[in-house]
Amino acid sequence: MRILVNLTAAAVLVVSAGCRNTGRSVDTVVPNELGRTQAAYTGQFGAATSSPVTPDRVVFTAAPGTRLVARFVAGKSVEELWIIDADGAGVPAALAERAQALLASEPAPVRTIVFRAEGRPHAETFEEALGAGLLRVERRNGRLSRIALCADRTACVMLGQMQESELAVDEMMAAGLKAMRAQQQH
């Protein structure tokens, strides 16, 4: 399981996507989150990890078990992906409250992912428009597991890319398990 988590975290850095700067102001209804410089994040969270494959993305450890991936355009953050530990430590209170309020409103999921590998909980994604931006929230095992906050609805990509990489790993794991079981029966 630890390998899967590390592969998933690595996939965030490896998966690359185009983005566009629309010139619109950052309107997320979550104060002081987007539109910050990398230096501001470094001042808050400390040293970051980045990859030459995805130079627009930087990963910070917000708290033990909670990571923040920030995507930058023209030197300002336009998207944040919070990968949250069970206790939710490290997530800004206003953002956590907004995400919990979205889940509490019991909207229909915009996406449900059912994994094939044994023991993997399904993932439900919910969305809320925030002015020009978007809040995406993922729930697994009945708890908040990820939050994506985007300045531009049309360029909100990191959570979807992470889920797609997880699905690819899940397919490989399920196929490997099936092959192992077939060998054991012979």
Coordinates of C-alpha atoms in Angstrom, one line a residue:
M1 CA 0.0 0.0 0.0
R2 CA 2.9 2.4 0.8
I3 CA 4.2 1.8 -2.8
L4 CA 0.8 2.8 -4.2
V5 CA 0.8 6.0 -2.2
N6 CA 4.4 6.8 -3.3
L7 CA 3.5 6.0 -6.9
T8 CA 0.4 8.3 -6.7
A9 CA 2.4 11.1 -5.2
A10 CA 5.0 10.7 -7.9
A11 CA 2.3 10.7 -10.6
V12 CA 1.3 14.2 -9.4
L13 CA 4.7 15.4 -10.3
V14 CA 5.0 13.4 -13.5
V15 CA 1.6 14.1 -15.1
S16 CA 1.9 17.3 -17.1
A17 CA -1.0 19.4 -18.4
G18 CA -1.4 22.6 -20.3
C19 CA -3.0 25.5 -18.6
R20 CA -3.9 29.0 -19.7
N21 CA -3.9 32.3 -17.9
T22 CA -7.2 33.9 -18.6
G23 CA -6.3 37.2 -17.0
R24 CA -9.3 36.9 -14.7
S25 CA -8.8 37.8 -11.1
V26 CA -8.6 35.0 -8.6
D27 CA -12.1 34.7 -7.1
T28 CA -12.3 31.6 -5.0
V29 CA -14.3 32.6 -1.9
V30 CA -11.5 31.0 0.2
P31 CA -9.5 34.0 1.3
N32 CA -5.7 34.1 0.8
E33 CA -5.4 30.7 -0.8
L34 CA -4.7 31.2 -4.5
G35 CA -2.6 33.9 -6.2
R36 CA 0.4 33.5 -3.9
T37 CA 4.0 33.1 -5.0
Q38 CA 6.1 30.0 -4.4
A39 CA 8.1 32.0 -1.9
A40 CA 4.9 32.6 0.1
Y41 CA 4.2 28.9 0.2
T42 CA 7.9 28.1 1.1
G43 CA 7.6 30.7 3.9
Q44 CA 4.6 28.9 5.3
F45 CA 5.4 25.2 4.7
G46 CA 9.2 25.1 4.3
A47 CA 11.2 23.4 1.6
A48 CA 9.4 22.1 -1.5
T49 CA 9.9 19.2 -3.9
S50 CA 9.6 19.7 -7.6
S51 CA 10.2 17.9 -10.9
P52 CA 11.7 19.1 -14.1
V53 CA 8.9 17.2 -15.9
T54 CA 6.3 19.4 -14.3
P55 CA 8.1 22.7 -13.5
D56 CA 4.8 24.5 -12.9
R57 CA 4.0 22.2 -9.8
V58 CA 5.6 22.2 -6.4
V59 CA 4.9 19.8 -3.5
F60 CA 4.9 20.9 0.1
T61 CA 4.4 18.9 3.3
A62 CA 1.7 20.9 5.1
A63 CA 1.7 18.6 8.1
P64 CA 2.8 15.0 8.8
G65 CA 0.7 12.9 6.3
T66 CA -0.8 15.9 4.5
R67 CA 0.7 17.2 1.3
L68 CA 0.0 20.3 -0.8
V69 CA 0.6 20.4 -4.5
A70 CA 0.5 23.9 -5.9
R71 CA 0.4 24.8 -9.6
F72 CA 1.8 28.1 -10.8
V73 CA 1.2 30.3 -13.9
A74 CA 3.2 33.5 -14.3
G75 CA 4.6 33.1 -10.8
K76 CA 1.3 32.9 -9.0
S77 CA -0.6 29.9 -7.7
V78 CA -3.7 29.0 -9.8
E79 CA -4.5 25.5 -8.4
E80 CA -3.9 23.7 -5.1
L81 CA -4.4 20.0 -4.5
W82 CA -4.5 19.0 -0.8
I83 CA -3.8 15.3 -0.1
I84 CA -5.1 14.9 3.4
D85 CA -4.2 12.6 6.2
A86 CA -7.0 11.1 8.4
D87 CA -6.9 14.0 10.9
G88 CA -6.9 16.8 8.3
A89 CA -3.9 18.6 9.9
G90 CA -2.3 21.3 7.8
V91 CA -5.3 22.2 5.7
P92 CA -6.3 25.9 6.1
A93 CA -9.4 26.2 8.3
A94 CA -11.4 28.2 5.8
L95 CA -10.7 25.7 3.0
A96 CA -11.5 22.7 5.3
E97 CA -14.7 24.3 6.4
R98 CA -15.8 25.0 2.8
A99 CA -15.0 21.4 1.8
Q100 CA -16.8 20.0 4.7
A101 CA -19.8 22.2 4.0
L102 CA -19.9 20.9 0.4
L103 CA -20.0 17.3 1.6
A104 CA -22.6 18.1 4.3
S105 CA -24.9 19.5 1.6
E106 CA -25.1 16.0 0.2
P107 CA -24.8 16.8 -3.5
A108 CA -24.7 14.1 -6.1
P109 CA -21.1 13.1 -7.0
V110 CA -19.8 14.4 -10.3
R111 CA -17.6 11.3 -10.5
T112 CA -17.5 8.0 -8.7
I113 CA -14.5 5.7 -9.1
V114 CA -14.7 2.1 -8.3
F115 CA -11.3 0.4 -8.1
R116 CA -10.8 -3.2 -9.1
A117 CA -8.1 -4.1 -6.7
E118 CA -9.3 -5.8 -3.5
G119 CA -9.8 -3.6 -0.4
R120 CA -9.7 -0.3 -2.3
P121 CA -12.5 2.1 -1.3
H122 CA -14.3 3.8 -4.0
A123 CA -13.7 7.5 -4.5
E124 CA -16.5 10.1 -4.9
T125 CA -15.8 13.6 -6.3
F126 CA -18.0 16.6 -5.6
E127 CA -17.8 20.1 -7.1
E128 CA -18.8 23.6 -6.3
A129 CA -18.4 26.7 -8.4
L130 CA -16.6 29.5 -6.6
G131 CA -16.9 32.6 -8.7
A132 CA -14.6 32.0 -11.7
G133 CA -13.0 29.2 -9.7
L134 CA -13.9 25.7 -8.6
L135 CA -13.7 23.6 -5.5
R136 CA -13.4 19.8 -5.9
V137 CA -13.6 17.5 -3.0
E138 CA -12.9 13.8 -2.9
R139 CA -14.4 11.5 -0.3
R140 CA -13.2 8.0 0.5
N141 CA -14.4 5.7 3.3
G142 CA -16.8 8.4 4.3
R143 CA -14.1 11.0 5.0
L144 CA -12.6 13.9 3.2
S145 CA -9.4 12.7 1.5
R146 CA -8.5 15.4 -1.1
I147 CA -9.4 19.0 -1.9
A148 CA -8.6 20.8 -5.2
L149 CA -9.0 24.6 -5.3
C150 CA -8.8 26.2 -8.7
A151 CA -8.8 29.8 -9.9
D152 CA -10.2 28.8 -13.3
R153 CA -12.8 26.1 -13.8
T154 CA -11.5 25.2 -17.2
A155 CA -8.0 24.6 -16.0
C156 CA -8.7 22.6 -12.9
V157 CA -6.7 19.4 -13.7
M158 CA -4.6 18.0 -10.9
L159 CA -7.2 16.0 -9.0
G160 CA -8.4 14.4 -12.2
Q161 CA -4.9 13.6 -13.3
M162 CA -4.1 12.0 -9.9
Q163 CA -7.3 9.9 -10.1
E164 CA -6.5 8.7 -13.6
S165 CA -3.0 7.7 -12.6
E166 CA -4.5 5.8 -9.6
L167 CA -6.9 4.0 -12.0
A168 CA -4.0 3.0 -14.2
V169 CA -2.1 1.6 -11.2
D170 CA -5.3 -0.1 -10.0
E171 CA -5.7 -1.8 -13.4
M172 CA -2.1 -3.1 -13.2
M173 CA -2.5 -4.4 -9.7
A174 CA -5.8 -6.1 -10.5
A175 CA -4.3 -7.7 -13.6
G176 CA -1.2 -8.8 -11.7
L177 CA -3.4 -10.3 -8.9
K178 CA -5.5 -12.1 -11.5
A179 CA -2.4 -13.5 -13.2
M180 CA -1.0 -14.7 -9.8
R181 CA -4.2 -16.5 -9.0
A182 CA -4.3 -18.2 -12.4
Q183 CA -0.7 -19.4 -11.9
Q184 CA -1.5 -20.7 -8.4
Q185 CA -4.4 -22.8 -9.8
H186 CA -2.1 -24.6 -12.3

